[in-house]
Amino acid sequence: MPTSIITTDDLREFKIELLEELEELLSKFHTTPEPISWLRSADVKKKLKISNTTLQNLRNKKIIKGHKIEGILFYDAAEIDRVLLENAVENEGVGHELH
């Protein structure tokens, strides 16, 4: 069985190739998160046209998650939009009559 000698230059070259391959693989999976747009309770109530009690109920039921900082609740605007889309209902014609 022939023996081959590995030099430090060979190891250095292998290391560089390995690091380049790892960087390429990681770059495929790494995405920069988009900045979160935060809404306060008043903004959410206005957007959803709901009362304080309804907003509290949505939080209690874990439908909407609030983040409290020094007594002020903040909501992720994208999460509010997602909840709205997930809970869309078909218009059943209630209150709408065709003439």
Coordinates of N, CA and C in Angstrom, one line a residue:
M1 N 0.8 -1.2 0.0 CA 0.0 0.0 0.0 C 0.9 1.2 0.0
P2 N 0.8 2.1 -1.0 CA 1.7 3.2 -1.1 C 1.3 4.3 -0.1
T3 N 2.3 4.9 0.4 CA 2.1 6.0 1.4 C 2.2 7.3 0.8
S4 N 1.3 8.2 1.2 CA 1.4 9.6 0.6 C 1.6 10.5 1.8
I5 N 2.4 11.5 1.6 CA 2.8 12.5 2.6 C 1.9 13.7 2.5
I6 N 1.3 14.1 3.6 CA 0.4 15.3 3.6 C 1.3 16.4 4.2
T7 N 1.4 17.5 3.4 CA 2.1 18.6 3.9 C 1.2 19.6 4.6
T8 N 1.8 20.6 5.3 CA 1.0 21.6 5.9 C 0.3 22.5 4.8
D9 N 0.9 22.6 3.7 CA 0.2 23.3 2.6 C -1.0 22.6 2.1
D10 N -0.9 21.2 2.1 CA -2.1 20.4 1.7 C -3.2 20.6 2.8
L11 N -2.8 20.6 4.0 CA -3.8 20.8 5.1 C -4.5 22.2 5.0
R12 N -3.6 23.2 4.8 CA -4.1 24.6 4.7 C -5.1 24.7 3.5
E13 N -4.8 24.1 2.4 CA -5.6 24.1 1.2 C -6.9 23.4 1.5
F14 N -6.9 22.3 2.2 CA -8.1 21.5 2.5 C -9.0 22.4 3.4
K15 N -8.3 23.0 4.4 CA -9.1 23.9 5.3 C -9.8 25.0 4.6
I16 N -9.1 25.6 3.7 CA -9.7 26.7 2.9 C -10.9 26.2 2.1
E17 N -10.7 25.1 1.4 CA -11.8 24.5 0.6 C -13.0 24.2 1.5
L18 N -12.7 23.6 2.7 CA -13.8 23.2 3.6 C -14.6 24.4 4.1
L19 N -13.8 25.4 4.5 CA -14.5 26.6 4.9 C -15.3 27.3 3.8
E20 N -14.9 27.3 2.6 CA -15.6 27.9 1.5 C -16.9 27.1 1.3
E21 N -16.8 25.8 1.4 CA -18.0 24.9 1.2 C -19.0 25.2 2.3
L22 N -18.5 25.3 3.6 CA -19.4 25.5 4.7 C -20.1 26.9 4.6
E23 N -19.3 27.9 4.2 CA -19.9 29.2 4.0 C -21.0 29.2 2.9
E24 N -20.8 28.5 1.8 CA -21.8 28.4 0.8 C -23.0 27.7 1.3
L25 N -22.9 26.6 2.0 CA -24.0 25.9 2.6 C -24.8 26.8 3.6
L26 N -24.1 27.4 4.5 CA -24.7 28.3 5.5 C -25.5 29.5 4.8
S27 N -24.9 30.0 3.8 CA -25.5 31.1 3.1 C -26.9 30.8 2.5
K28 N -27.1 29.5 2.1 CA -28.3 29.0 1.6 C -29.4 29.0 2.6
F29 N -29.0 28.8 3.9 CA -30.0 28.7 5.0 C -30.2 29.9 5.8
H30 N -29.2 30.8 5.7 CA -29.2 32.0 6.5 C -29.9 33.1 5.8
T31 N -31.0 33.6 6.3 CA -31.7 34.8 5.8 C -31.7 35.9 6.8
T32 N -31.6 37.1 6.4 CA -31.7 38.2 7.3 C -33.2 38.4 7.6
P33 N -33.5 38.4 8.9 CA -34.9 38.6 9.3 C -35.3 40.0 9.0
E34 N -36.6 40.1 8.5 CA -37.1 41.5 8.3 C -37.4 42.1 9.6
P35 N -37.2 43.5 9.6 CA -37.5 44.1 10.9 C -39.0 44.0 11.2
I36 N -39.3 43.9 12.5 CA -40.7 43.7 13.0 C -41.3 45.1 13.1
S37 N -42.5 45.3 12.6 CA -43.3 46.5 12.8 C -44.2 46.3 14.0
W38 N -44.0 47.1 15.0 CA -44.8 46.9 16.3 C -46.0 47.9 16.3
L39 N -47.1 47.4 16.8 CA -48.3 48.1 17.0 C -48.6 48.2 18.5
R40 N -49.2 49.3 19.0 CA -49.6 49.4 20.3 C -51.1 49.0 20.4
S41 N -51.6 48.8 21.5 CA -53.0 48.3 21.7 C -54.0 49.2 20.9
A42 N -53.8 50.5 21.0 CA -54.8 51.4 20.3 C -54.7 51.2 18.8
D43 N -53.5 50.9 18.3 CA -53.4 50.7 16.8 C -54.1 49.4 16.4
V44 N -54.0 48.4 17.3 CA -54.6 47.1 17.0 C -56.1 47.2 17.1
K45 N -56.6 47.9 18.1 CA -58.1 48.1 18.3 C -58.6 48.8 17.1
K46 N -57.9 49.9 16.6 CA -58.4 50.6 15.5 C -58.4 49.8 14.2
K47 N -57.3 49.0 14.0 CA -57.2 48.2 12.8 C -58.3 47.1 12.8
L48 N -58.5 46.5 13.9 CA -59.5 45.4 13.9 C -60.9 45.9 14.3
K49 N -61.0 47.2 14.6 CA -62.3 47.8 15.0 C -62.9 47.0 16.2
I50 N -62.1 46.8 17.2 CA -62.6 46.1 18.4 C -62.4 46.9 19.7
S51 N -63.0 46.4 20.8 CA -62.9 47.1 22.1 C -61.7 46.6 22.9
N52 N -61.5 47.3 24.0 CA -60.4 46.8 25.0 C -60.7 45.4 25.4
T53 N -62.0 45.1 25.7 CA -62.4 43.8 26.2 C -62.1 42.7 25.2
T54 N -62.5 43.0 23.9 CA -62.3 42.0 22.8 C -60.8 41.8 22.6
L55 N -60.0 42.8 22.7 CA -58.5 42.6 22.5 C -58.0 41.8 23.7
Q56 N -58.5 42.0 24.9 CA -58.1 41.2 26.1 C -58.5 39.8 25.9
N57 N -59.7 39.5 25.4 CA -60.2 38.2 25.1 C -59.3 37.5 24.1
L58 N -58.9 38.2 23.0 CA -58.0 37.6 22.0 C -56.7 37.2 22.6
R59 N -56.2 38.0 23.5 CA -54.9 37.7 24.2 C -55.1 36.5 25.1
N60 N -56.2 36.5 25.9 CA -56.5 35.4 26.8 C -56.6 34.1 26.1
K61 N -57.2 34.1 24.9 CA -57.4 32.9 24.1 C -56.2 32.5 23.3
K62 N -55.1 33.3 23.5 CA -53.9 33.1 22.8 C -54.0 33.1 21.3
I63 N -55.0 33.9 20.8 CA -55.2 34.2 19.4 C -54.2 35.2 18.9
I64 N -54.0 36.2 19.8 CA -53.0 37.3 19.5 C -52.1 37.4 20.7
K65 N -50.8 37.5 20.4 CA -49.8 37.5 21.5 C -49.3 39.0 21.7
G66 N -49.4 39.4 22.9 CA -48.9 40.8 23.2 C -47.5 40.7 23.9
H67 N -46.7 41.7 23.7 CA -45.4 41.7 24.4 C -45.4 43.0 25.3
K68 N -45.3 42.8 26.6 CA -45.4 43.9 27.5 C -44.0 44.4 27.9
I69 N -43.8 45.7 27.7 CA -42.6 46.3 28.1 C -43.0 47.6 29.0
E70 N -42.6 47.5 30.2 CA -42.9 48.6 31.1 C -44.3 49.0 31.1
G71 N -45.2 48.0 31.1 CA -46.7 48.2 31.2 C -47.3 48.5 29.9
I72 N -46.6 48.6 28.8 CA -47.2 48.9 27.5 C -47.1 47.6 26.7
L73 N -48.3 47.3 26.1 CA -48.4 46.1 25.3 C -48.1 46.5 23.8
F74 N -47.3 45.6 23.2 CA -46.9 45.8 21.8 C -47.3 44.5 21.1
Y75 N -47.7 44.6 19.8 CA -48.1 43.5 19.0 C -47.4 43.5 17.6
D76 N -47.0 42.4 17.2 CA -46.3 42.2 15.9 C -47.3 42.5 14.8
A77 N -47.2 43.5 14.0 CA -48.1 43.8 12.9 C -48.3 42.7 11.9
A78 N -47.3 42.0 11.6 CA -47.4 40.8 10.7 C -48.2 39.7 11.3
E79 N -48.1 39.5 12.6 CA -48.9 38.5 13.3 C -50.4 38.9 13.2
I80 N -50.7 40.1 13.4 CA -52.1 40.6 13.4 C -52.6 40.3 12.0
D81 N -51.9 40.7 11.0 CA -52.3 40.4 9.6 C -52.5 38.9 9.3
R82 N -51.6 38.1 9.9 CA -51.7 36.6 9.7 C -52.9 36.1 10.4
V83 N -53.2 36.6 11.6 CA -54.4 36.1 12.3 C -55.7 36.5 11.5
L84 N -55.7 37.7 10.9 CA -56.8 38.1 10.1 C -57.0 37.2 8.9
L85 N -56.0 36.9 8.2 CA -56.0 36.1 7.0 C -56.5 34.6 7.4
E86 N -55.9 34.1 8.5 CA -56.2 32.7 8.9 C -57.7 32.6 9.3
N87 N -58.3 33.7 9.8 CA -59.6 33.6 10.3 C -60.7 34.2 9.3
A88 N -60.3 34.3 8.1 CA -61.2 34.9 7.1 C -62.4 33.9 6.9
V89 N -63.6 34.5 6.7 CA -64.8 33.6 6.5 C -65.4 34.1 5.2
E90 N -66.1 33.1 4.6 CA -66.8 33.4 3.4 C -68.0 34.3 3.7
N91 N -68.3 35.2 2.8 CA -69.5 36.1 3.0 C -70.7 35.3 2.7
E92 N -71.5 35.1 3.8 CA -72.7 34.3 3.7 C -74.0 35.1 3.3
G93 N -73.8 36.3 2.9 CA -74.9 37.2 2.5 C -75.7 37.7 3.7
V94 N -75.2 37.6 4.9 CA -75.9 38.1 6.1 C -75.9 39.6 6.0
G95 N -77.1 40.2 6.0 CA -77.2 41.6 5.9 C -77.1 42.2 4.5
H96 N -76.8 41.4 3.5 CA -76.7 41.8 2.2 C -77.7 41.2 1.3
E97 N -78.6 41.9 0.8 CA -79.6 41.4 -0.1 C -79.4 41.8 -1.5
L98 N -79.5 40.9 -2.4 CA -79.3 41.3 -3.8 C -80.7 41.8 -4.4
H99 N -80.7 42.8 -5.1 CA -82.0 43.3 -5.7 C -81.9 43.1 -7.2

